[in-house]
Amino acid sequence: MTHSRPRRQLTRRSLLRSTAALGATAAILPSKIWAQEPEKPSELIVRAWGGSWVESLKAGVSDPFTEMTGIRIRHDLTEDNEIQPKIWAAAAQGRVPPIHINWDTTTNATKSALRGVTEDLSDLPNLANATELAKPVGFDGYPMVNTYGYVYVLAYRPEAFPDGPPASWRHLLDPKFKGRIALYNDGIGFHFPAQVAGGGTLADIPSNMTACWDFVEEMKAQEPLLGEDPDFTTWFQNGEIDAACTISTNAREARMNGVDIQWTVPEEGAKFDTDGMWIPVGLPENELYWAKQYINFALTQQAQQVWLDGLGLPGVVPGLTPPADLVDDASYPTQPEDFKNLIRISGQIQVENESEWFSKFKAIMQG
Amino acid sequence: MDGLEWAVDRLWPRTLSRLTPWLMVLPAILLVGLLVLGLIQIADASLRTLDRSTFLMSDSWSDANYARALSDPVYAKILWRSLSGAVIVTAITLFFAFPYAYLMVRTPRAWLRKLLLIALFLPFFIGQVVRAYGWLIILGNQGIVNDMLGLVGVAPLRLLYNYPAVVFGLVQYMLPFAVLMLAPALTAIPEETEAAAGSLGANWGRTLVHVLLPMARPGLVGAGLVVMTLTLTDFAMPAILGGGSQDFIANAIYDQFFRTSDQGLGSALALMLVGLGSLIVGAIFMLFGAGTLAMGGRSK
């Protein structure tokens, strides 16, 4: 799928071709070579999530990029869901978009790609060194680049599970956990393991998810709390919950804040997904070029190692070493066998069915 | 106003003086016009469906979004929760606001009146979201209330993330609005009227029921309307104190606009909310008049 504007693409490609010889080293070029590049904007605006997320990005990507290029990076902490309509509106009205780079979930980015508001990133030199994980599923080119993966683990307070880690998602149905469980308020991360825990198969997704909804109904009886990323960390810290289906980064952040918390991937599996970066259409040519260089730099081993150490997530370039606390951790898959128990469904299937799944989950939980 | 009339006298041609009143209301007309324009755009979006293969809205109109909103049980459930919440919060808020406002306007002690005024205005300096988070701290499992209950041997209670918690948060948020609407109406009731009722043998309760409440009706109606419409459209309290399972209509609208990217369905829900709110306000106007919202005009 292409989203480019032919009039501009020739110029952009010619610009990139001119630097192609520099290959993967483009991201660490000395300033005198950068001086031959298109005019530098005074700043680039990168949408990001707050807290440890933006701090990690700043340390691993933004600050080193500024140091190399002199371009200041401004982080826009508008929620990913809320920046999306603004970008879409800007594209529809032919305006310059409000940000240069959107750090986004792959699912959200896929929606924007399907709508045709993303620039093609196929010609980033550092993609040559990236793993298969960097490639968005279901597209010919690269309307976005996946930058790391993450797992929706079952995070738990060990004192609530004295017999050891819960081996199954069904353990959460124990009456003693009534009102002590948390899920995302749109059910994200929980649908696929619920499909297995409810007795169904992953092959039936999306055509027959009765098993998933049966299990969600069972879970509803446990009166779970429904929230978003920051809520999980807060709820664990305040002793409101004993277990949650959440991204491992949130559980790790709570643990770093002194909360006794562990996580596991139960036997039914856990959802594996990716986040990525993309560039909205409508930027001036020179800003588009430097936005691409930012993403290109984010794909270097140097940047990924620091950025993703902060998040505790596996990246998309070879040679990264996991943080000491995540060596052999189920939430940090590095080898093919590590993915055996992780569930990965294509972004397009998720995007096409998200609304229906969301409505069904809401109907059960609001009922 | 004098300044405005002075400016009109000098800048506005005398030949157009019969149009001067329209000039005065022009800013309001522009403001309302902008709102109407926005509503027209929302109405247009509500008639377009989302194509999930391109995430673009359809070129043609249809009533599919309204049909879905009316047929999906989850929206009926959320609508009922919002409506019942608005009624319950209005009733409880007026119940507490009346004695507060009465004491504030009737007390002969200046320090008490100042204290009540400060307590009334202080919450306005703290946003709704911050106040809701405050309740998370106070009512949480490890909050002050559960700590105190623990002192007398009561195990921690789940005080948050349920419907009563949302109602409680909304009442606390709405109380200052209601008091502010009630106070002028109570001030307008001469104290001598109460004294007269007492001299004719009415006790405090009869004076309240037969004198104060009927005379305060414009204030009660105005306060009730403000509280009810604000509650009906509230977003933050259900989102923060409801634990994700106590959504009001505004939360459902947000979900469609920002989670599923379905602006058509979100617009349909938004228009239905506007319509419902307008119907309720219209019905109350017909039954009880506009109260203090009539700005001194005769109320029914």
Short mmCIF file of N, CA, C and O in Angstrom, two decimals, chain A residues 81-82 84-85 88 108 111 114-115 179-180 185-186 224-226 228 231 235 237-240 351-352 354-355 358-359 362-363 365-367, chain B residues 52-57 68 72 74-75 77-78 81 133 140-142 158 160-161 243-247 254-261 263:
data_model
loop_
_atom_site.label_atom_id
_atom_site.label_comp_id
_atom_site.label_asym_id
_atom_site.label_seq_id
_atom_site.Cartn_x
_atom_site.Cartn_y
_atom_site.Cartn_z
N ASN A 81 -4.47 8.01 21.17
CA ASN A 81 -5.83 7.99 20.61
C ASN A 81 -6.33 9.40 20.28
O ASN A 81 -7.19 9.57 19.43
N GLU A 82 -5.79 10.38 21.02
CA GLU A 82 -6.29 11.74 20.85
C GLU A 82 -5.54 12.52 19.78
O GLU A 82 -6.07 13.47 19.20
N GLN A 84 -4.54 11.11 17.07
CA GLN A 84 -4.94 10.51 15.79
C GLN A 84 -5.96 11.36 15.00
O GLN A 84 -5.70 11.69 13.83
N PRO A 85 -7.09 11.76 15.60
CA PRO A 85 -8.03 12.57 14.82
C PRO A 85 -7.46 13.92 14.39
O PRO A 85 -7.84 14.47 13.35
N TRP A 88 -5.41 13.12 11.33
CA TRP A 88 -6.32 12.80 10.23
C TRP A 88 -6.97 14.07 9.67
O TRP A 88 -7.10 14.25 8.46
N ASN A 108 -3.01 1.15 16.17
CA ASN A 108 -3.42 2.52 15.82
C ASN A 108 -2.73 2.98 14.54
O ASN A 108 -3.35 3.62 13.68
N LYS A 111 -4.35 1.73 11.44
CA LYS A 111 -5.53 2.49 11.02
C LYS A 111 -5.12 3.70 10.18
O LYS A 111 -5.71 3.98 9.14
N LEU A 114 -3.96 2.54 6.80
CA LEU A 114 -5.07 2.19 5.93
C LEU A 114 -5.76 3.43 5.40
O LEU A 114 -6.28 3.46 4.28
N ARG A 115 -5.79 4.47 6.19
CA ARG A 115 -6.42 5.73 5.78
C ARG A 115 -5.53 6.50 4.81
O ARG A 115 -5.98 7.46 4.17
N GLY A 179 -13.02 -8.54 42.67
CA GLY A 179 -12.71 -7.12 42.85
C GLY A 179 -11.23 -6.82 42.97
O GLY A 179 -10.85 -5.69 43.25
N ARG A 180 -10.38 -7.83 42.76
CA ARG A 180 -8.94 -7.65 42.97
C ARG A 180 -8.15 -7.87 41.67
O ARG A 180 -6.94 -8.15 41.71
N ASN A 185 -9.49 -1.29 29.88
CA ASN A 185 -10.93 -0.98 29.77
C ASN A 185 -11.52 -1.27 28.39
O ASN A 185 -12.73 -1.22 28.22
N ASP A 186 -10.67 -1.56 27.42
CA ASP A 186 -11.21 -2.02 26.13
C ASP A 186 -10.92 -3.51 25.93
O ASP A 186 -11.17 -4.05 24.86
N PRO A 224 -13.90 -7.11 37.84
CA PRO A 224 -12.55 -6.56 37.65
C PRO A 224 -12.57 -5.04 37.54
O PRO A 224 -13.57 -4.46 37.13
N LEU A 225 -11.46 -4.40 37.91
CA LEU A 225 -11.29 -2.98 37.64
C LEU A 225 -10.83 -2.84 36.19
O LEU A 225 -10.07 -3.68 35.70
N LEU A 226 -11.30 -1.79 35.54
CA LEU A 226 -10.94 -1.57 34.14
C LEU A 226 -10.23 -0.24 34.02
O LEU A 226 -10.76 0.78 34.46
N GLU A 228 -6.38 1.99 32.36
CA GLU A 228 -5.34 2.15 31.34
C GLU A 228 -3.98 2.05 32.02
O GLU A 228 -3.90 1.93 33.24
N ASP A 231 -3.14 3.47 35.43
CA ASP A 231 -3.99 2.94 36.49
C ASP A 231 -3.40 1.66 37.11
O ASP A 231 -3.46 1.47 38.32
N TRP A 235 -2.80 1.13 40.93
CA TRP A 235 -3.59 0.14 41.67
C TRP A 235 -2.70 -0.87 42.38
O TRP A 235 -2.98 -1.26 43.51
N GLN A 237 0.34 -0.26 43.38
CA GLN A 237 1.02 0.48 44.46
C GLN A 237 0.10 0.73 45.64
O GLN A 237 0.54 0.70 46.79
N ASN A 238 -1.19 0.95 45.36
CA ASN A 238 -2.14 1.25 46.43
C ASN A 238 -2.80 0.00 47.00
O ASN A 238 -3.71 0.11 47.82
N GLY A 239 -2.36 -1.16 46.56
CA GLY A 239 -2.91 -2.41 47.10
C GLY A 239 -4.35 -2.66 46.70
O GLY A 239 -5.06 -3.40 47.37
N GLU A 240 -4.79 -2.04 45.59
CA GLU A 240 -6.18 -2.21 45.16
C GLU A 240 -6.39 -3.55 44.44
O GLU A 240 -7.50 -4.06 44.40
N VAL A 351 -7.32 -4.54 13.65
CA VAL A 351 -7.94 -3.27 13.28
C VAL A 351 -9.35 -3.48 12.75
O VAL A 351 -10.29 -2.76 13.11
N GLU A 352 -9.50 -4.48 11.89
CA GLU A 352 -10.81 -4.72 11.27
C GLU A 352 -11.86 -5.16 12.29
O GLU A 352 -13.05 -4.91 12.12
N GLU A 354 -11.48 -4.71 15.78
CA GLU A 354 -11.33 -4.05 17.08
C GLU A 354 -12.63 -3.47 17.62
O GLU A 354 -12.98 -3.65 18.79
N SER A 355 -13.36 -2.79 16.74
CA SER A 355 -14.57 -2.12 17.19
C SER A 355 -15.60 -3.12 17.71
O SER A 355 -16.23 -2.90 18.75
N PHE A 358 -14.36 -4.56 20.95
CA PHE A 358 -14.47 -3.53 21.97
C PHE A 358 -15.93 -3.42 22.45
O PHE A 358 -16.19 -3.37 23.66
N SER A 359 -16.85 -3.39 21.49
CA SER A 359 -18.27 -3.27 21.85
C SER A 359 -18.72 -4.48 22.66
O SER A 359 -19.46 -4.34 23.64
N LYS A 362 -17.27 -4.27 26.13
CA LYS A 362 -17.98 -3.23 26.87
C LYS A 362 -19.37 -3.71 27.28
O LYS A 362 -19.82 -3.46 28.40
N ALA A 363 -20.05 -4.38 26.33
CA ALA A 363 -21.41 -4.84 26.63
C ALA A 363 -21.41 -5.78 27.82
O ALA A 363 -22.30 -5.72 28.67
N MET A 365 -18.95 -5.97 30.22
CA MET A 365 -18.45 -5.33 31.44
C MET A 365 -19.37 -4.22 31.95
O MET A 365 -19.40 -3.93 33.14
N GLN A 366 -20.12 -3.58 31.05
CA GLN A 366 -21.02 -2.51 31.50
C GLN A 366 -22.38 -3.07 31.90
O GLN A 366 -23.22 -2.35 32.42
N GLY A 367 -22.60 -4.33 31.60
CA GLY A 367 -23.91 -4.93 31.86
C GLY A 367 -24.21 -5.13 33.32
O GLY A 367 -23.36 -4.96 34.17
N ARG B 52 -14.05 0.26 7.51
CA ARG B 52 -12.89 -0.20 8.28
C ARG B 52 -11.75 -0.73 7.41
O ARG B 52 -10.70 -1.11 7.93
N SER B 53 -11.94 -0.73 6.10
CA SER B 53 -10.82 -1.12 5.25
C SER B 53 -9.97 0.10 4.89
O SER B 53 -8.81 -0.03 4.52
N THR B 54 -10.55 1.28 5.01
CA THR B 54 -9.80 2.50 4.70
C THR B 54 -9.83 3.52 5.84
O THR B 54 -9.10 4.49 5.80
N PHE B 55 -10.68 3.27 6.82
CA PHE B 55 -10.89 4.19 7.95
C PHE B 55 -11.29 5.59 7.47
O PHE B 55 -10.92 6.60 8.07
N LEU B 56 -12.05 5.60 6.39
CA LEU B 56 -12.64 6.84 5.88
C LEU B 56 -14.15 6.77 6.08
O LEU B 56 -14.73 5.67 6.10
N MET B 57 -14.78 7.94 6.19
CA MET B 57 -16.23 7.97 6.35
C MET B 57 -16.89 7.83 4.97
O MET B 57 -16.32 8.25 3.96
N ARG B 68 -27.75 1.58 15.13
CA ARG B 68 -26.88 0.81 16.02
C ARG B 68 -26.96 1.34 17.46
O ARG B 68 -27.03 0.58 18.41
N ASP B 72 -28.25 -1.37 20.19
CA ASP B 72 -27.22 -2.04 20.99
C ASP B 72 -27.56 -1.90 22.48
O ASP B 72 -27.66 -0.78 23.00
N VAL B 74 -25.90 -2.17 25.09
CA VAL B 74 -24.92 -1.50 25.97
C VAL B 74 -25.20 0.00 26.04
O VAL B 74 -25.05 0.63 27.09
N TYR B 75 -25.65 0.58 24.92
CA TYR B 75 -25.94 2.02 24.95
C TYR B 75 -27.21 2.31 25.74
O TYR B 75 -27.31 3.36 26.40
N LYS B 77 -28.13 0.61 28.30
CA LYS B 77 -27.70 0.48 29.69
C LYS B 77 -26.99 1.76 30.16
O LYS B 77 -27.25 2.28 31.25
N ILE B 78 -26.09 2.24 29.30
CA ILE B 78 -25.33 3.44 29.66
C ILE B 78 -26.24 4.66 29.73
O ILE B 78 -26.11 5.51 30.62
N ARG B 81 -28.13 4.49 32.93
CA ARG B 81 -27.25 4.82 34.07
C ARG B 81 -27.02 6.33 34.14
O ARG B 81 -27.05 6.92 35.23
N TYR B 133 -9.28 12.54 41.90
CA TYR B 133 -8.09 11.81 42.37
C TYR B 133 -7.94 11.93 43.88
O TYR B 133 -7.43 11.03 44.54
N GLY B 140 -9.59 5.02 48.95
CA GLY B 140 -8.92 3.82 48.46
C GLY B 140 -8.76 2.77 49.53
O GLY B 140 -9.00 3.00 50.73
N ASN B 141 -8.34 1.58 49.11
CA ASN B 141 -8.15 0.48 50.06
C ASN B 141 -7.17 0.85 51.17
O ASN B 141 -7.28 0.37 52.29
N GLN B 142 -6.19 1.69 50.82
CA GLN B 142 -5.22 2.13 51.83
C GLN B 142 -5.44 3.61 52.15
O GLN B 142 -4.52 4.30 52.57
N ARG B 158 -14.29 -2.00 49.82
CA ARG B 158 -14.13 -1.45 48.48
C ARG B 158 -15.11 -0.27 48.34
O ARG B 158 -16.29 -0.46 48.11
N LEU B 160 -14.50 2.38 46.33
CA LEU B 160 -14.35 3.01 45.02
C LEU B 160 -14.77 2.08 43.90
O LEU B 160 -15.04 0.90 44.12
N TYR B 161 -14.76 2.64 42.70
CA TYR B 161 -14.96 1.87 41.46
C TYR B 161 -16.32 1.19 41.42
O TYR B 161 -16.44 0.02 41.04
N GLY B 243 -14.09 3.00 37.90
CA GLY B 243 -13.29 1.80 37.66
C GLY B 243 -13.52 1.20 36.28
O GLY B 243 -13.26 0.02 36.06
N GLY B 244 -14.00 2.00 35.33
CA GLY B 244 -14.14 1.52 33.96
C GLY B 244 -15.44 0.79 33.67
O GLY B 244 -15.72 0.48 32.52
N SER B 245 -16.23 0.50 34.69
CA SER B 245 -17.45 -0.28 34.45
C SER B 245 -18.71 0.52 34.72
O SER B 245 -19.80 -0.03 34.78
N GLN B 246 -18.56 1.83 34.93
CA GLN B 246 -19.73 2.67 35.26
C GLN B 246 -19.82 3.84 34.29
O GLN B 246 -20.04 4.98 34.68
N ASP B 247 -19.65 3.57 33.00
CA ASP B 247 -19.62 4.63 32.01
C ASP B 247 -20.93 5.41 31.93
O ASP B 247 -22.01 4.84 32.10
N TYR B 254 -16.65 9.38 23.95
CA TYR B 254 -15.18 9.44 23.89
C TYR B 254 -14.63 8.15 23.27
O TYR B 254 -13.74 8.18 22.41
N ASP B 255 -15.16 7.02 23.72
CA ASP B 255 -14.68 5.74 23.20
C ASP B 255 -14.80 5.67 21.69
O ASP B 255 -13.90 5.18 21.00
N GLN B 256 -15.92 6.12 21.16
CA GLN B 256 -16.12 6.03 19.71
C GLN B 256 -15.19 6.98 18.96
O GLN B 256 -14.61 6.62 17.94
N PHE B 257 -15.03 8.19 19.49
CA PHE B 257 -14.17 9.15 18.80
C PHE B 257 -12.70 8.75 18.88
O PHE B 257 -11.97 8.85 17.89
N PHE B 258 -12.28 8.30 20.06
CA PHE B 258 -10.84 8.17 20.28
C PHE B 258 -10.33 6.73 20.40
O PHE B 258 -9.13 6.51 20.34
N ARG B 259 -11.19 5.77 20.63
CA ARG B 259 -10.70 4.39 20.74
C ARG B 259 -10.95 3.60 19.47
O ARG B 259 -10.07 2.90 18.98
N THR B 260 -12.17 3.68 18.97
CA THR B 260 -12.47 2.89 17.77
C THR B 260 -12.42 3.75 16.51
O THR B 260 -12.64 3.23 15.43
N SER B 261 -12.14 5.03 16.67
CA SER B 261 -12.01 5.97 15.54
C SER B 261 -13.31 6.09 14.74
O SER B 261 -13.28 6.47 13.57
N GLN B 263 -16.05 8.14 14.22
CA GLN B 263 -16.61 9.46 14.51
C GLN B 263 -18.09 9.53 14.16
O GLN B 263 -18.82 10.35 14.73
#
